[in-house]
Amino acid sequence: MKFSCIMTTFNDGALIRQSIHSILNQTHADFELLVIDDGSSNDTKTILADFDDPRIQVIPQANDGLSSARNRGLHLARGDYICFIDADDTRAPWSFADAARTIDETGADLILVNGAMIQQRAQIQPFMDQPTYQGVMREKHGSGDMPLAALKAWAAAYEPQSANKFISRDIIQRGQLRFPNDHFFEDILFHNMAIAHANRIEFLQSDSFTYFQRQYRNQLTGSNGQIRFDIIGTAGVLFQLFEAHRDFHNAGQRGALTLGALRLLRWCEGQISHYHRDAYRTALREMLRSIHSLFFVIDKSTPDPRGDRDDLSAYVKQVLA
Amino acid sequence: MTLLSKLIKGAPPGTDAQPDQVTSSYTVFGQMIDLAHANDRVEAERYLDDLNQIYQPFLASRVIPVAGICLDIGADAGWFAIPFAAAFPKWHVICLEADPSAFDLLRQNVSQAGLDNITCINAALHPDAPPLDLPARDKAGTDISDDLLASLTQTETAVFQRLLSLGSRLAPAPSNNVPKDHAVSRPALPLSALRAIAPDLIKLDAPGCEAAIGQALQTEPVGFVVGRLHANVPSVMFTPAKDAVPREHYLVHGEHALRRDYEDNFDSRVSRLDIVVAMYNAKTFIQECVDSLLADGCPDIRVIVVDDGSTDGSAEFVRDLYGDNDRVKLVQKANGGCASARNFGRYHSDVTHIAFVDADDRVDPDLFSALLEAARYTGAYVVEGGFKTFTVDDQGADVFEPSYEAKYYTQPGHHYLGDYDYDWVDGTQIMIGQPTIWRRVHRRDFLDRKDIWFPEHVRAFDDQMFQLLVGQYATAIAHVHGIHYHYRQHPAQDIKQGDERHFYSFNMFRNIFLRALDEGWNDILPTVGSLINTMHWSYSGLRDDLKPVYAEAAAEFLVTVQKTFGDVLDADHINRTGIQGLDALVQHKLASMENTPISHGMMRLESWRWQPEFIRMMQSLDQKTHP
């Protein structure tokens, strides 16, 4: 069982050392690590050059964006399963082994995993997917075997984030999956289309990665800059593509997808610079007007682990008004 | 503009005879100077103009050390040397002047000014002067040892010639080939004197000897060279050797100048041209290509072949062919497309100018040396040559076709540079044309500063975005006539496939429009014009099954542009695309957006039809997932 771990970096500097070591020290030995250097300055390049390990491939590109770098990784990956890690995060030592065991046992082509989250305060928190994991486990115990449609709905309720899943390369090829070039908030498109193409999904309990909220460093998603606009484009294309997939008629999955997208859309509107709020709202309204109205029908079967369905439904009405 | 007050004191009133010498008063480098000089009004004006237009602005804009040795080559009566020595009291100025009467005036002026930091030597540099036994200067100080001085003044004579209308200036002449009445014998120093003196700054006014002096300086640690060139000298003569001390120079010739400033990366970027050849499975053509690039023999031009993960042995082939040629560098990378290969080559380049050539094409032998020359002497961000297309017929003979633009360039250019002539072309003109980036030389600092790269996720036509941005920012481009790039035509070429990759245009234009918004471009119409031309060209070559998707994509895009910028589209634009039914599609979409205000946010919209990756994702749904 060979894994391809795709790591992208742009000026992560010394932080990337830990991240790379967390992959090299995996207890499961069969993997390749693709580090796509998206035009970093010399600091980071020097650190990368220090690693001398046949399992690492460093691929430089001119600064062309996170999605482009991830896509380059997807183009070059040769593993049976693919996972991602950002250059400032780490994977748990058993991460690949845990996934490999599950794949052997179940033949799953998509595996969603838990993670740890290190924030400002002392205690290490579970990553945001914890309530979702608990929700899907409760439903599993209640009903025994869950149908794929229900599993997909829960998977869609997972945080659209790149570290929380292993995807078979077969899914990537079947679905021609790529990240949206020139857009941030890229994960929501990839996440949901991977789910749409999955045939068997498993959810793992163990923490498989750690998400670090860095205090002294601006993270991409933490700025008020114009990249906030990108969610409008990414979500727009996701709605367009998903509408053409037969899973569009899986109400729970469609609803969970909509909630995930609306949550991000609302969050970005709240974060973008005030100078751009009008323009943001204009574009968002136009995008929402152009998609299928069934996306706004979020029925009771939709997983709602965060309990924000009503808030988000109200938000969409306000935008469209 | 009166930095210099010019006052030529002529003969006293009432005397008829023309005096041999007159005195001028002028101000330069913050010094008021009275200078006695030959009574030649034209020459005096010329010296004053050079001070005003060359030497003063150069010295004003440099960080000149407090102390050093200045060598004034062609000092005449001390026009430059006297104010320089006065303005920089800790410098030592060595003046070379071979003409006896000018030399007398020079000495007279030095003593009149009371300057003790000037040494006058009655000699000129001559490439054929017999070698002298010259001790090298102690570079730690600014002292000239008595030994060195003694050697420099023990000169023998060599043959020089007077030059028409250049006053007292003398040019070195080959001893056997000078008309008798022009030839004069004067004390001469060999070029090795430059090494012995080891100056920190050179003022150059040496007609006929410029190239030889430049060449002699290539390995010398001279920090500043400033002067006038009296003839067109190949710029390569003034390129310091690769590991030489960085040098700032300013050499003016007519409307042109060679200038090297202290700027970002000055230390790490030598003044040369790198030609990046992106190569992917091009074994058949690569030798023809690289050989044509090397044919000019110009040592300032180097070829970087980027092997983009070829599988046909191209890389080994190139290594075998050029392994020991220090003008060819081979770098290898994992396959990632033409854009990534071009950027990769740029990362491996450490020089001031860069060009990007296709591995299956070739050039006139002098194309790039002429372009580099134009780039250096004009300082233009971008210079270009012409191009022609060619095919190879059954007998193996080349069949050339002129390019579409040949008909615009039938007259000689309005500007001359050595053997070539050129014209200035407005940057926006290249925005609307087809991408022809391979016949251009770009200044690297320009590309870096404007952040112009090949978009690596774009797997075809990535050069269009590059060209568009170059056109937008370059202001004027020097188009050099009579030299050509040879653009090979063959059926396998990207542009003839008519596949999904044509949809990259939407992605690229979306990025460009976002950039225009961000940077406040004042005129968006050239970009719109380019978009329309691209749509026309893409649609006409597109596979039939993709045409309806393209029409829809185009309508979505045009409406977005219209709603972003306001009134930029008209019926003529839509007709020119040649896309069937586009007017109806656009009309329909605009009607549904009647209440949507004009807003820059609109350009943030995205469509699955605007990126080939999205289209492939959509196609995978159609084929495999639908029941």
PDB file of C-alpha atoms in Angstrom, chain A residues 23-177:
ATOM      1  CA  ILE A  23       6.092  12.219   7.321  1.00  0.00           C
ATOM      2  CA  LEU A  24       9.555  10.659   7.213  1.00  0.00           C
ATOM      3  CA  ASN A  25       8.923   9.183  10.657  1.00  0.00           C
ATOM      4  CA  GLN A  26       5.718   7.402   9.672  1.00  0.00           C
ATOM      5  CA  THR A  27       5.552   3.832  10.982  1.00  0.00           C
ATOM      6  CA  HIS A  28       4.140   2.689   7.627  1.00  0.00           C
ATOM      7  CA  ALA A  29       7.154   2.688   5.336  1.00  0.00           C
ATOM      8  CA  ASP A  30       5.745   2.673   1.823  1.00  0.00           C
ATOM      9  CA  PHE A  31       5.192   6.263   0.729  1.00  0.00           C
ATOM     10  CA  GLU A  32       6.491   9.162  -1.306  1.00  0.00           C
ATOM     11  CA  LEU A  33       6.521  12.752  -0.142  1.00  0.00           C
ATOM     12  CA  LEU A  34       6.005  15.353  -2.844  1.00  0.00           C
ATOM     13  CA  VAL A  35       6.967  18.815  -1.686  1.00  0.00           C
ATOM     14  CA  ILE A  36       5.787  21.431  -4.155  1.00  0.00           C
ATOM     15  CA  ASP A  37       7.672  24.631  -3.563  1.00  0.00           C
ATOM     16  CA  ASP A  38       5.380  27.328  -4.891  1.00  0.00           C
ATOM     17  CA  GLY A  39       8.043  29.953  -5.483  1.00  0.00           C
ATOM     18  CA  SER A  40       9.411  30.305  -1.947  1.00  0.00           C
ATOM     19  CA  SER A  41      12.293  32.622  -1.195  1.00  0.00           C
ATOM     20  CA  ASN A  42      15.743  31.245  -0.476  1.00  0.00           C
ATOM     21  CA  ASP A  43      15.133  30.584   3.226  1.00  0.00           C
ATOM     22  CA  THR A  44      12.735  27.788   2.535  1.00  0.00           C
ATOM     23  CA  LYS A  45      14.658  26.510  -0.471  1.00  0.00           C
ATOM     24  CA  THR A  46      17.791  26.137   1.648  1.00  0.00           C
ATOM     25  CA  ILE A  47      15.930  24.164   4.276  1.00  0.00           C
ATOM     26  CA  LEU A  48      14.453  21.880   1.628  1.00  0.00           C
ATOM     27  CA  ALA A  49      17.864  21.343   0.066  1.00  0.00           C
ATOM     28  CA  ASP A  50      19.152  20.061   3.408  1.00  0.00           C
ATOM     29  CA  PHE A  51      16.940  16.999   3.255  1.00  0.00           C
ATOM     30  CA  ASP A  52      18.588  14.072   1.569  1.00  0.00           C
ATOM     31  CA  ASP A  53      16.071  11.276   1.506  1.00  0.00           C
ATOM     32  CA  PRO A  54      15.036   9.254  -1.540  1.00  0.00           C
ATOM     33  CA  ARG A  55      11.413   9.360  -0.414  1.00  0.00           C
ATOM     34  CA  ILE A  56      11.260  13.130  -0.851  1.00  0.00           C
ATOM     35  CA  GLN A  57      10.779  14.818  -4.195  1.00  0.00           C
ATOM     36  CA  VAL A  58      11.033  18.579  -4.163  1.00  0.00           C
ATOM     37  CA  ILE A  59       9.305  20.152  -7.144  1.00  0.00           C
ATOM     38  CA  PRO A  60       9.839  23.873  -7.597  1.00  0.00           C
ATOM     39  CA  GLN A  61       7.409  26.058  -9.477  1.00  0.00           C
ATOM     40  CA  ALA A  62       7.046  29.773  -9.951  1.00  0.00           C
ATOM     41  CA  ASN A  63       4.543  31.209  -7.513  1.00  0.00           C
ATOM     42  CA  ASP A  64       1.329  30.040  -9.130  1.00  0.00           C
ATOM     43  CA  GLY A  65      -0.952  29.509  -6.165  1.00  0.00           C
ATOM     44  CA  LEU A  66      -1.815  26.782  -3.717  1.00  0.00           C
ATOM     45  CA  SER A  67      -4.273  25.012  -6.002  1.00  0.00           C
ATOM     46  CA  SER A  68      -1.804  24.893  -8.844  1.00  0.00           C
ATOM     47  CA  ALA A  69       0.842  23.456  -6.512  1.00  0.00           C
ATOM     48  CA  ARG A  70      -1.532  20.784  -5.227  1.00  0.00           C
ATOM     49  CA  ASN A  71      -2.511  19.942  -8.802  1.00  0.00           C
ATOM     50  CA  ARG A  72       1.142  19.532  -9.706  1.00  0.00           C
ATOM     51  CA  GLY A  73       1.390  17.063  -6.838  1.00  0.00           C
ATOM     52  CA  LEU A  74      -1.671  15.195  -8.110  1.00  0.00           C
ATOM     53  CA  HIS A  75      -0.132  15.086 -11.595  1.00  0.00           C
ATOM     54  CA  LEU A  76       3.084  13.524 -10.296  1.00  0.00           C
ATOM     55  CA  ALA A  77       1.736  11.299  -7.500  1.00  0.00           C
ATOM     56  CA  ARG A  78       2.255   7.565  -8.016  1.00  0.00           C
ATOM     57  CA  GLY A  79       0.861   6.203  -4.731  1.00  0.00           C
ATOM     58  CA  ASP A  80      -2.310   4.133  -4.409  1.00  0.00           C
ATOM     59  CA  TYR A  81      -3.721   6.656  -1.963  1.00  0.00           C
ATOM     60  CA  ILE A  82      -3.169  10.370  -1.688  1.00  0.00           C
ATOM     61  CA  CYS A  83      -3.170  12.643   1.316  1.00  0.00           C
ATOM     62  CA  PHE A  84      -2.209  16.251   1.886  1.00  0.00           C
ATOM     63  CA  ILE A  85      -0.473  18.122   4.647  1.00  0.00           C
ATOM     64  CA  ASP A  86       0.231  21.821   4.806  1.00  0.00           C
ATOM     65  CA  ALA A  87       3.838  22.733   5.426  1.00  0.00           C
ATOM     66  CA  ASP A  88       3.038  24.159   8.852  1.00  0.00           C
ATOM     67  CA  ASP A  89       1.028  21.156  10.070  1.00  0.00           C
ATOM     68  CA  THR A  90       2.058  17.618  10.976  1.00  0.00           C
ATOM     69  CA  ARG A  91       0.758  14.052  10.635  1.00  0.00           C
ATOM     70  CA  ALA A  92       0.607  11.676  13.603  1.00  0.00           C
ATOM     71  CA  PRO A  93       3.240   8.894  13.537  1.00  0.00           C
ATOM     72  CA  TRP A  94       0.575   6.214  12.966  1.00  0.00           C
ATOM     73  CA  SER A  95      -1.350   8.199  10.374  1.00  0.00           C
ATOM     74  CA  PHE A  96      -0.448   6.134   7.283  1.00  0.00           C
ATOM     75  CA  ALA A  97      -0.481   2.824   9.200  1.00  0.00           C
ATOM     76  CA  ASP A  98      -3.989   3.461  10.489  1.00  0.00           C
ATOM     77  CA  ALA A  99      -5.252   4.301   7.023  1.00  0.00           C
ATOM     78  CA  ALA A 100      -3.462   1.298   5.453  1.00  0.00           C
ATOM     79  CA  ARG A 101      -5.043  -1.076   7.967  1.00  0.00           C
ATOM     80  CA  THR A 102      -8.497   0.329   7.219  1.00  0.00           C
ATOM     81  CA  ILE A 103      -7.969   0.079   3.472  1.00  0.00           C
ATOM     82  CA  ASP A 104      -6.851  -3.548   3.836  1.00  0.00           C
ATOM     83  CA  GLU A 105      -9.852  -4.389   5.974  1.00  0.00           C
ATOM     84  CA  THR A 106     -12.560  -2.526   4.116  1.00  0.00           C
ATOM     85  CA  GLY A 107     -11.353  -1.558   0.626  1.00  0.00           C
ATOM     86  CA  ALA A 108     -12.506   1.996   1.316  1.00  0.00           C
ATOM     87  CA  ASP A 109     -11.567   4.459  -1.400  1.00  0.00           C
ATOM     88  CA  LEU A 110     -12.164   7.517   0.785  1.00  0.00           C
ATOM     89  CA  ILE A 111     -11.188   7.723   4.433  1.00  0.00           C
ATOM     90  CA  LEU A 112     -12.008  10.652   6.691  1.00  0.00           C
ATOM     91  CA  VAL A 113      -9.905  11.132   9.788  1.00  0.00           C
ATOM     92  CA  ASN A 114      -9.879  13.122  12.993  1.00  0.00           C
ATOM     93  CA  GLY A 115      -7.174  15.502  14.031  1.00  0.00           C
ATOM     94  CA  ALA A 116      -5.789  17.567  16.875  1.00  0.00           C
ATOM     95  CA  MET A 117      -5.841  21.331  16.900  1.00  0.00           C
ATOM     96  CA  ILE A 118      -3.298  23.498  18.684  1.00  0.00           C
ATOM     97  CA  GLN A 119      -4.564  26.978  19.389  1.00  0.00           C
ATOM     98  CA  GLN A 120      -3.615  29.810  21.642  1.00  0.00           C
ATOM     99  CA  ARG A 121      -4.792  28.223  24.890  1.00  0.00           C
ATOM    100  CA  ALA A 122      -2.930  25.513  26.751  1.00  0.00           C
ATOM    101  CA  GLN A 123      -5.115  22.504  26.139  1.00  0.00           C
ATOM    102  CA  ILE A 124      -4.837  20.725  22.832  1.00  0.00           C
ATOM    103  CA  GLN A 125      -8.268  20.620  21.259  1.00  0.00           C
ATOM    104  CA  PRO A 126      -9.804  18.122  18.860  1.00  0.00           C
ATOM    105  CA  PHE A 127     -10.029  19.367  15.277  1.00  0.00           C
ATOM    106  CA  MET A 128     -13.377  20.838  14.234  1.00  0.00           C
ATOM    107  CA  ASP A 129     -14.630  17.532  12.835  1.00  0.00           C
ATOM    108  CA  GLN A 130     -15.023  15.923  16.254  1.00  0.00           C
ATOM    109  CA  PRO A 131     -18.800  16.534  16.553  1.00  0.00           C
ATOM    110  CA  THR A 132     -19.282  15.300  12.995  1.00  0.00           C
ATOM    111  CA  TYR A 133     -17.405  12.097  13.763  1.00  0.00           C
ATOM    112  CA  GLN A 134     -19.493  11.589  16.874  1.00  0.00           C
ATOM    113  CA  GLY A 135     -22.662  12.220  14.891  1.00  0.00           C
ATOM    114  CA  VAL A 136     -21.871   9.639  12.244  1.00  0.00           C
ATOM    115  CA  MET A 137     -20.892   7.083  14.904  1.00  0.00           C
ATOM    116  CA  ARG A 138     -24.165   7.628  16.781  1.00  0.00           C
ATOM    117  CA  GLU A 139     -26.140   7.056  13.603  1.00  0.00           C
ATOM    118  CA  LYS A 140     -24.069   3.982  12.754  1.00  0.00           C
ATOM    119  CA  HIS A 141     -24.731   2.387  16.139  1.00  0.00           C
ATOM    120  CA  GLY A 142     -28.396   3.215  15.906  1.00  0.00           C
ATOM    121  CA  SER A 143     -29.075   1.833  12.474  1.00  0.00           C
ATOM    122  CA  GLY A 144     -26.378  -0.797  11.938  1.00  0.00           C
ATOM    123  CA  ASP A 145     -25.221  -0.683   8.337  1.00  0.00           C
ATOM    124  CA  MET A 146     -25.606   2.790   6.926  1.00  0.00           C
ATOM    125  CA  PRO A 147     -26.246   3.194   3.206  1.00  0.00           C
ATOM    126  CA  LEU A 148     -23.592   4.931   1.123  1.00  0.00           C
ATOM    127  CA  ALA A 149     -25.913   7.892   0.599  1.00  0.00           C
ATOM    128  CA  ALA A 150     -26.082   8.555   4.351  1.00  0.00           C
ATOM    129  CA  LEU A 151     -22.323   8.151   4.746  1.00  0.00           C
ATOM    130  CA  LYS A 152     -21.773  10.631   1.952  1.00  0.00           C
ATOM    131  CA  ALA A 153     -24.040  13.129   3.677  1.00  0.00           C
ATOM    132  CA  TRP A 154     -21.940  12.871   6.849  1.00  0.00           C
ATOM    133  CA  ALA A 155     -18.713  13.049   4.874  1.00  0.00           C
ATOM    134  CA  ALA A 156     -19.959  16.245   3.251  1.00  0.00           C
ATOM    135  CA  ALA A 157     -20.473  17.658   6.740  1.00  0.00           C
ATOM    136  CA  TYR A 158     -16.738  17.249   7.468  1.00  0.00           C
ATOM    137  CA  GLU A 159     -14.663  20.381   7.381  1.00  0.00           C
ATOM    138  CA  PRO A 160     -13.503  21.099   3.831  1.00  0.00           C
ATOM    139  CA  GLN A 161      -9.852  20.833   4.763  1.00  0.00           C
ATOM    140  CA  SER A 162      -7.082  18.942   3.028  1.00  0.00           C
ATOM    141  CA  ALA A 163      -5.441  16.973   5.851  1.00  0.00           C
ATOM    142  CA  ASN A 164      -8.536  15.143   7.041  1.00  0.00           C
ATOM    143  CA  LYS A 165      -8.747  12.512   4.349  1.00  0.00           C
ATOM    144  CA  PHE A 166      -7.061   9.796   2.298  1.00  0.00           C
ATOM    145  CA  ILE A 167      -8.286   9.489  -1.280  1.00  0.00           C
ATOM    146  CA  SER A 168      -7.603   6.588  -3.616  1.00  0.00           C
ATOM    147  CA  ARG A 169      -5.832   7.596  -6.787  1.00  0.00           C
ATOM    148  CA  ASP A 170      -8.593   5.780  -8.599  1.00  0.00           C
ATOM    149  CA  ILE A 171     -11.082   8.432  -7.429  1.00  0.00           C
ATOM    150  CA  ILE A 172      -8.755  11.162  -8.613  1.00  0.00           C
ATOM    151  CA  GLN A 173      -8.526   9.580 -12.040  1.00  0.00           C
ATOM    152  CA  ARG A 174     -12.180   8.664 -12.395  1.00  0.00           C
ATOM    153  CA  GLY A 175     -13.327  12.091 -11.347  1.00  0.00           C
ATOM    154  CA  GLN A 176     -10.468  13.977 -13.037  1.00  0.00           C
ATOM    155  CA  LEU A 177     -10.226  15.709  -9.670  1.00  0.00           C
TER     156      LEU A 177
END
